[in-house]
mmCIF file of C-alpha atoms in Angstrom:
data_model
loop_
_atom_site.group_PDB
_atom_site.id
_atom_site.type_symbol
_atom_site.label_atom_id
_atom_site.label_comp_id
_atom_site.label_asym_id
_atom_site.label_seq_id
_atom_site.Cartn_x
_atom_site.Cartn_y
_atom_site.Cartn_z
ATOM 1 C CA UNK A 1 4.967 -11.494 -3.768
ATOM 2 C CA UNK A 2 5.640 -14.513 -6.001
ATOM 3 C CA UNK A 3 8.936 -15.368 -4.347
ATOM 4 C CA UNK A 4 7.357 -15.200 -0.911
ATOM 5 C CA UNK A 5 4.606 -17.595 -1.977
ATOM 6 C CA UNK A 6 7.204 -20.068 -3.272
ATOM 7 C CA UNK A 7 9.226 -19.922 -0.067
ATOM 8 C CA UNK A 8 6.141 -20.718 1.959
ATOM 9 C CA UNK A 9 5.913 -24.217 0.552
ATOM 10 C CA UNK A 10 9.209 -25.276 2.148
ATOM 11 C CA UNK A 11 9.346 -26.636 5.730
ATOM 12 C CA UNK A 12 10.451 -24.233 8.435
ATOM 13 C CA UNK A 13 9.299 -21.116 6.607
ATOM 14 C CA UNK A 14 6.199 -20.323 8.686
ATOM 15 C CA UNK A 15 7.467 -16.872 9.557
ATOM 16 C CA UNK A 16 7.825 -15.946 5.869
ATOM 17 C CA UNK A 17 4.180 -16.791 5.251
ATOM 18 C CA UNK A 18 3.247 -14.481 8.093
ATOM 19 C CA UNK A 19 5.334 -11.675 6.603
ATOM 20 C CA UNK A 20 3.512 -12.018 3.280
ATOM 21 C CA UNK A 21 0.228 -11.410 5.058
ATOM 22 C CA UNK A 22 1.655 -8.310 6.735
ATOM 23 C CA UNK A 23 2.683 -6.923 3.357
ATOM 24 C CA UNK A 24 -0.828 -7.452 1.952
ATOM 25 C CA UNK A 25 -2.376 -5.642 4.914
ATOM 26 C CA UNK A 26 0.014 -2.695 4.685
ATOM 27 C CA UNK A 27 -0.526 -2.168 0.974
ATOM 28 C CA UNK A 28 -4.306 -2.405 1.331
ATOM 29 C CA UNK A 29 -4.227 0.172 4.121
ATOM 30 C CA UNK A 30 -2.171 2.592 2.020
ATOM 31 C CA UNK A 31 -4.502 2.190 -0.963
ATOM 32 C CA UNK A 32 -7.643 3.601 0.750
ATOM 33 C CA UNK A 33 -8.670 7.018 -0.579
ATOM 34 C CA UNK A 34 -11.019 9.783 0.522
ATOM 35 C CA UNK A 35 -13.883 10.191 -1.940
ATOM 36 C CA UNK A 36 -16.871 12.485 -2.385
ATOM 37 C CA UNK A 37 -19.774 11.113 -4.420
ATOM 38 C CA UNK A 38 -23.380 12.225 -4.842
ATOM 39 C CA UNK A 39 -26.269 9.993 -5.848
ATOM 40 C CA UNK A 40 -29.601 8.424 -4.961
ATOM 41 C CA UNK A 41 -29.636 6.628 -1.617
ATOM 42 C CA UNK A 42 -31.340 3.239 -2.023
ATOM 43 C CA UNK A 43 -31.671 0.143 0.167
ATOM 44 C CA UNK A 44 -30.348 -3.207 -1.036
ATOM 45 C CA UNK A 45 -33.637 -4.976 -0.346
ATOM 46 C CA UNK A 46 -35.643 -2.873 -2.791
ATOM 47 C CA UNK A 47 -32.816 -3.093 -5.309
ATOM 48 C CA UNK A 48 -32.796 -6.902 -5.136
ATOM 49 C CA UNK A 49 -36.578 -7.044 -5.324
ATOM 50 C CA UNK A 50 -36.509 -4.807 -8.384
ATOM 51 C CA UNK A 51 -33.995 -7.102 -10.053
ATOM 52 C CA UNK A 52 -36.173 -10.126 -9.361
ATOM 53 C CA UNK A 53 -39.694 -8.745 -9.761
ATOM 54 C CA UNK A 54 -39.386 -5.399 -11.545
ATOM 55 C CA UNK A 55 -40.401 -3.391 -8.463
ATOM 56 C CA UNK A 56 -39.218 -3.100 -4.873
ATOM 57 C CA UNK A 57 -41.123 -3.473 -1.624
ATOM 58 C CA UNK A 58 -42.694 -0.041 -2.163
ATOM 59 C CA UNK A 59 -43.767 -0.953 -5.728
ATOM 60 C CA UNK A 60 -41.239 1.417 -7.306
ATOM 61 C CA UNK A 61 -38.389 0.677 -9.721
ATOM 62 C CA UNK A 62 -35.091 1.546 -8.019
ATOM 63 C CA UNK A 63 -33.149 0.714 -11.181
ATOM 64 C CA UNK A 64 -35.046 2.640 -13.861
ATOM 65 C CA UNK A 65 -36.653 5.299 -11.671
ATOM 66 C CA UNK A 66 -34.783 5.755 -8.356
ATOM 67 C CA UNK A 67 -36.378 9.181 -7.964
ATOM 68 C CA UNK A 68 -39.684 7.407 -7.199
ATOM 69 C CA UNK A 69 -38.262 5.250 -4.407
ATOM 70 C CA UNK A 70 -39.904 6.045 -1.074
ATOM 71 C CA UNK A 71 -37.867 7.439 1.814
ATOM 72 C CA UNK A 72 -40.346 5.548 4.021
ATOM 73 C CA UNK A 73 -38.526 2.328 3.075
ATOM 74 C CA UNK A 74 -35.207 3.713 4.263
ATOM 75 C CA UNK A 75 -36.673 5.064 7.487
ATOM 76 C CA UNK A 76 -39.411 2.680 8.607
ATOM 77 C CA UNK A 77 -39.233 -0.707 6.843
ATOM 78 C CA UNK A 78 -36.968 -2.984 8.893
ATOM 79 C CA UNK A 79 -36.134 -5.357 6.041
ATOM 80 C CA UNK A 80 -34.925 -2.411 3.976
ATOM 81 C CA UNK A 81 -32.889 -0.940 6.828
ATOM 82 C CA UNK A 82 -31.317 -4.294 7.686
ATOM 83 C CA UNK A 83 -30.259 -4.851 4.069
ATOM 84 C CA UNK A 84 -27.985 -1.803 4.068
ATOM 85 C CA UNK A 85 -27.910 1.253 1.808
ATOM 86 C CA UNK A 86 -25.904 2.290 -1.231
ATOM 87 C CA UNK A 87 -25.466 5.402 -3.365
ATOM 88 C CA UNK A 88 -26.443 4.769 -6.969
ATOM 89 C CA UNK A 89 -24.801 5.437 -10.327
ATOM 90 C CA UNK A 90 -26.610 5.521 -13.661
ATOM 91 C CA UNK A 91 -24.878 2.976 -15.905
ATOM 92 C CA UNK A 92 -27.453 3.272 -18.668
ATOM 93 C CA UNK A 93 -26.706 4.374 -22.218
ATOM 94 C CA UNK A 94 -28.661 6.048 -24.996
ATOM 95 C CA UNK A 95 -30.990 7.816 -22.587
ATOM 96 C CA UNK A 96 -32.072 4.559 -20.935
ATOM 97 C CA UNK A 97 -31.748 4.740 -17.146
ATOM 98 C CA UNK A 98 -30.084 1.862 -15.321
ATOM 99 C CA UNK A 99 -29.092 2.721 -11.744
ATOM 100 C CA UNK A 100 -26.917 0.317 -9.786
ATOM 101 C CA UNK A 101 -24.854 0.456 -6.578
ATOM 102 C CA UNK A 102 -21.724 2.591 -6.759
ATOM 103 C CA UNK A 103 -20.714 2.494 -3.098
ATOM 104 C CA UNK A 104 -22.177 0.479 -0.234
ATOM 105 C CA UNK A 105 -22.290 2.209 3.160
ATOM 106 C CA UNK A 106 -20.380 0.576 5.994
ATOM 107 C CA UNK A 107 -21.902 0.236 9.482
ATOM 108 C CA UNK A 108 -20.709 3.657 10.687
ATOM 109 C CA UNK A 109 -22.003 5.349 7.529
ATOM 110 C CA UNK A 110 -25.337 3.551 7.923
ATOM 111 C CA UNK A 111 -25.738 5.051 11.392
ATOM 112 C CA UNK A 112 -25.076 8.513 9.977
ATOM 113 C CA UNK A 113 -27.506 7.945 7.104
ATOM 114 C CA UNK A 114 -30.316 6.745 9.372
ATOM 115 C CA UNK A 115 -29.933 9.800 11.609
ATOM 116 C CA UNK A 116 -30.137 12.080 8.569
ATOM 117 C CA UNK A 117 -33.151 10.266 7.130
ATOM 118 C CA UNK A 118 -35.030 10.478 10.438
ATOM 119 C CA UNK A 119 -35.025 14.275 10.187
ATOM 120 C CA UNK A 120 -35.725 14.695 6.463
ATOM 121 C CA UNK A 121 -38.861 16.287 5.058
ATOM 122 C CA UNK A 122 -38.504 14.512 1.708
ATOM 123 C CA UNK A 123 -40.745 11.603 0.752
ATOM 124 C CA UNK A 124 -39.053 10.619 -2.534
ATOM 125 C CA UNK A 125 -36.217 11.638 -4.862
ATOM 126 C CA UNK A 126 -33.710 11.229 -2.035
ATOM 127 C CA UNK A 127 -30.169 12.117 -3.049
ATOM 128 C CA UNK A 128 -27.159 12.545 -0.783
ATOM 129 C CA UNK A 129 -23.492 13.486 -0.922
ATOM 130 C CA UNK A 130 -21.185 11.085 0.890
ATOM 131 C CA UNK A 131 -17.561 11.779 1.791
ATOM 132 C CA UNK A 132 -15.500 8.955 3.239
ATOM 133 C CA UNK A 133 -12.723 6.450 2.694
ATOM 134 C CA UNK A 134 -13.308 4.019 -0.159
ATOM 135 C CA UNK A 135 -12.137 0.416 -0.034
ATOM 136 C CA UNK A 136 -13.390 -1.707 -2.889
ATOM 137 C CA UNK A 137 -17.092 -0.992 -3.377
ATOM 138 C CA UNK A 138 -17.587 0.286 0.173
ATOM 139 C CA UNK A 139 -17.374 3.795 1.585
ATOM 140 C CA UNK A 140 -16.416 3.996 5.256
ATOM 141 C CA UNK A 141 -17.056 6.471 8.079
ATOM 142 C CA UNK A 142 -18.784 8.787 5.640
ATOM 143 C CA UNK A 143 -20.053 12.277 6.313
ATOM 144 C CA UNK A 144 -23.482 12.452 4.639
ATOM 145 C CA UNK A 145 -25.650 15.416 3.679
ATOM 146 C CA UNK A 146 -28.788 15.743 1.585
ATOM 147 C CA UNK A 147 -28.273 16.962 -1.959
ATOM 148 C CA UNK A 148 -30.544 18.615 -4.557
ATOM 149 C CA UNK A 149 -30.233 19.088 -8.299
ATOM 150 C CA UNK A 150 -28.595 17.437 -11.294
ATOM 151 C CA UNK A 151 -25.145 17.757 -9.722
ATOM 152 C CA UNK A 152 -26.310 15.184 -7.176
ATOM 153 C CA UNK A 153 -27.130 12.445 -9.676
ATOM 154 C CA UNK A 154 -24.124 10.119 -9.824
ATOM 155 C CA UNK A 155 -21.528 12.866 -9.640
ATOM 156 C CA UNK A 156 -17.998 12.254 -8.353
ATOM 157 C CA UNK A 157 -16.442 15.403 -6.920
ATOM 158 C CA UNK A 158 -13.088 13.925 -5.984
ATOM 159 C CA UNK A 159 -11.217 10.791 -4.943
ATOM 160 C CA UNK A 160 -11.491 7.131 -5.929
ATOM 161 C CA UNK A 161 -14.255 7.654 -8.510
ATOM 162 C CA UNK A 162 -12.459 10.432 -10.412
ATOM 163 C CA UNK A 163 -9.091 11.909 -11.274
ATOM 164 C CA UNK A 164 -9.008 14.733 -8.715
ATOM 165 C CA UNK A 165 -7.787 13.940 -5.168
ATOM 166 C CA UNK A 166 -9.948 15.227 -2.322
ATOM 167 C CA UNK A 167 -8.468 18.140 -0.390
ATOM 168 C CA UNK A 168 -6.435 16.982 2.589
ATOM 169 C CA UNK A 169 -6.196 13.389 1.359
ATOM 170 C CA UNK A 170 -2.485 12.583 1.683
ATOM 171 C CA UNK A 171 -2.781 9.166 0.098
ATOM 172 C CA UNK A 172 -5.702 9.652 -2.291
ATOM 173 C CA UNK A 173 -6.108 7.006 -5.004
ATOM 174 C CA UNK A 174 -2.508 5.800 -4.681
ATOM 175 C CA UNK A 175 -1.513 7.697 -7.844
ATOM 176 C CA UNK A 176 -0.128 10.755 -6.103
ATOM 177 C CA UNK A 177 3.432 11.080 -4.940
ATOM 178 C CA UNK A 178 2.341 10.762 -1.302
ATOM 179 C CA UNK A 179 0.359 7.614 -2.052
ATOM 180 C CA UNK A 180 3.293 5.994 -3.818
ATOM 181 C CA UNK A 181 5.581 6.893 -0.930
ATOM 182 C CA UNK A 182 3.225 5.288 1.594
ATOM 183 C CA UNK A 183 3.013 2.075 -0.392
ATOM 184 C CA UNK A 184 6.759 2.000 -0.957
ATOM 185 C CA UNK A 185 7.415 2.515 2.736
ATOM 186 C CA UNK A 186 5.117 -0.361 3.641
ATOM 187 C CA UNK A 187 6.854 -2.706 1.197
ATOM 188 C CA UNK A 188 10.231 -1.517 2.442
ATOM 189 C CA UNK A 189 9.362 -2.447 6.025
ATOM 190 C CA UNK A 190 8.193 -5.861 4.914
ATOM 191 C CA UNK A 191 11.398 -6.411 2.943
ATOM 192 C CA UNK A 192 13.397 -5.784 6.114
ATOM 193 C CA UNK A 193 11.265 -8.293 7.984
ATOM 194 C CA UNK A 194 11.820 -10.897 5.278
ATOM 195 C CA UNK A 195 15.566 -10.448 5.496
ATOM 196 C CA UNK A 196 15.461 -10.822 9.270
ATOM 197 C CA UNK A 197 13.427 -14.017 9.063
ATOM 198 C CA UNK A 198 15.709 -15.602 6.493
ATOM 199 C CA UNK A 199 18.919 -14.758 8.307
#
C-alpha cells in the first residue's frame, strides 16, 4: 500500500492510483462478516436527546434504562423513525448501566425492523436479535426477530462481536482460513494489475 501511494505522486501514474483504490475495495469486501447480536432496539433521536437532556422524546432514559423506552417512539414518532435504529450494548461497570449503540441498522434492516415493530404487542422493554453482515458499526440486510430474557441483553452469539464464526459464514471475521484466502486472493489480483500497468 505504501509503495503504491508513493508511485502515485509521479506523472503518468494515474492507472496505479486507480489500482490502489481497487485493492482497498476488494479487501473491505472480503472483511465483512455475518454476525448475530441481541440487544435493546433504540432510535438515535431518543439516544441523542438522552445524552443532551437526560431523557428522550418519550421522557425515558435510553442510556441508563433502555427497558423503559417506549415502542411507540419506534413505531409512530416520525423524528425517531427518521433518525434510524440501533441495537444497544451495556458498557457500564460496577453495576451501573450505560447502554450505547453497538450496531446501527442499514436501510434494508430498518425496513425489516419497522415491519416487525408494526405487529408487536410489546409497549416497552423491546429487545431483538439481529443477524446480518457487519461493516464497521453497521449491520446490513439483517434478519430481525423479537427476543425475550437475559440472553437478549447485549449478547453476541457469533461473528464480528465474538470469537465464534456464524454457521455458513465462509469469510467470517477475516481470522478463519477461508477469510484469509479471500483477502489474499483479492490482493493477488491487484498485484497482477499493478504489474500490467507498470509494464
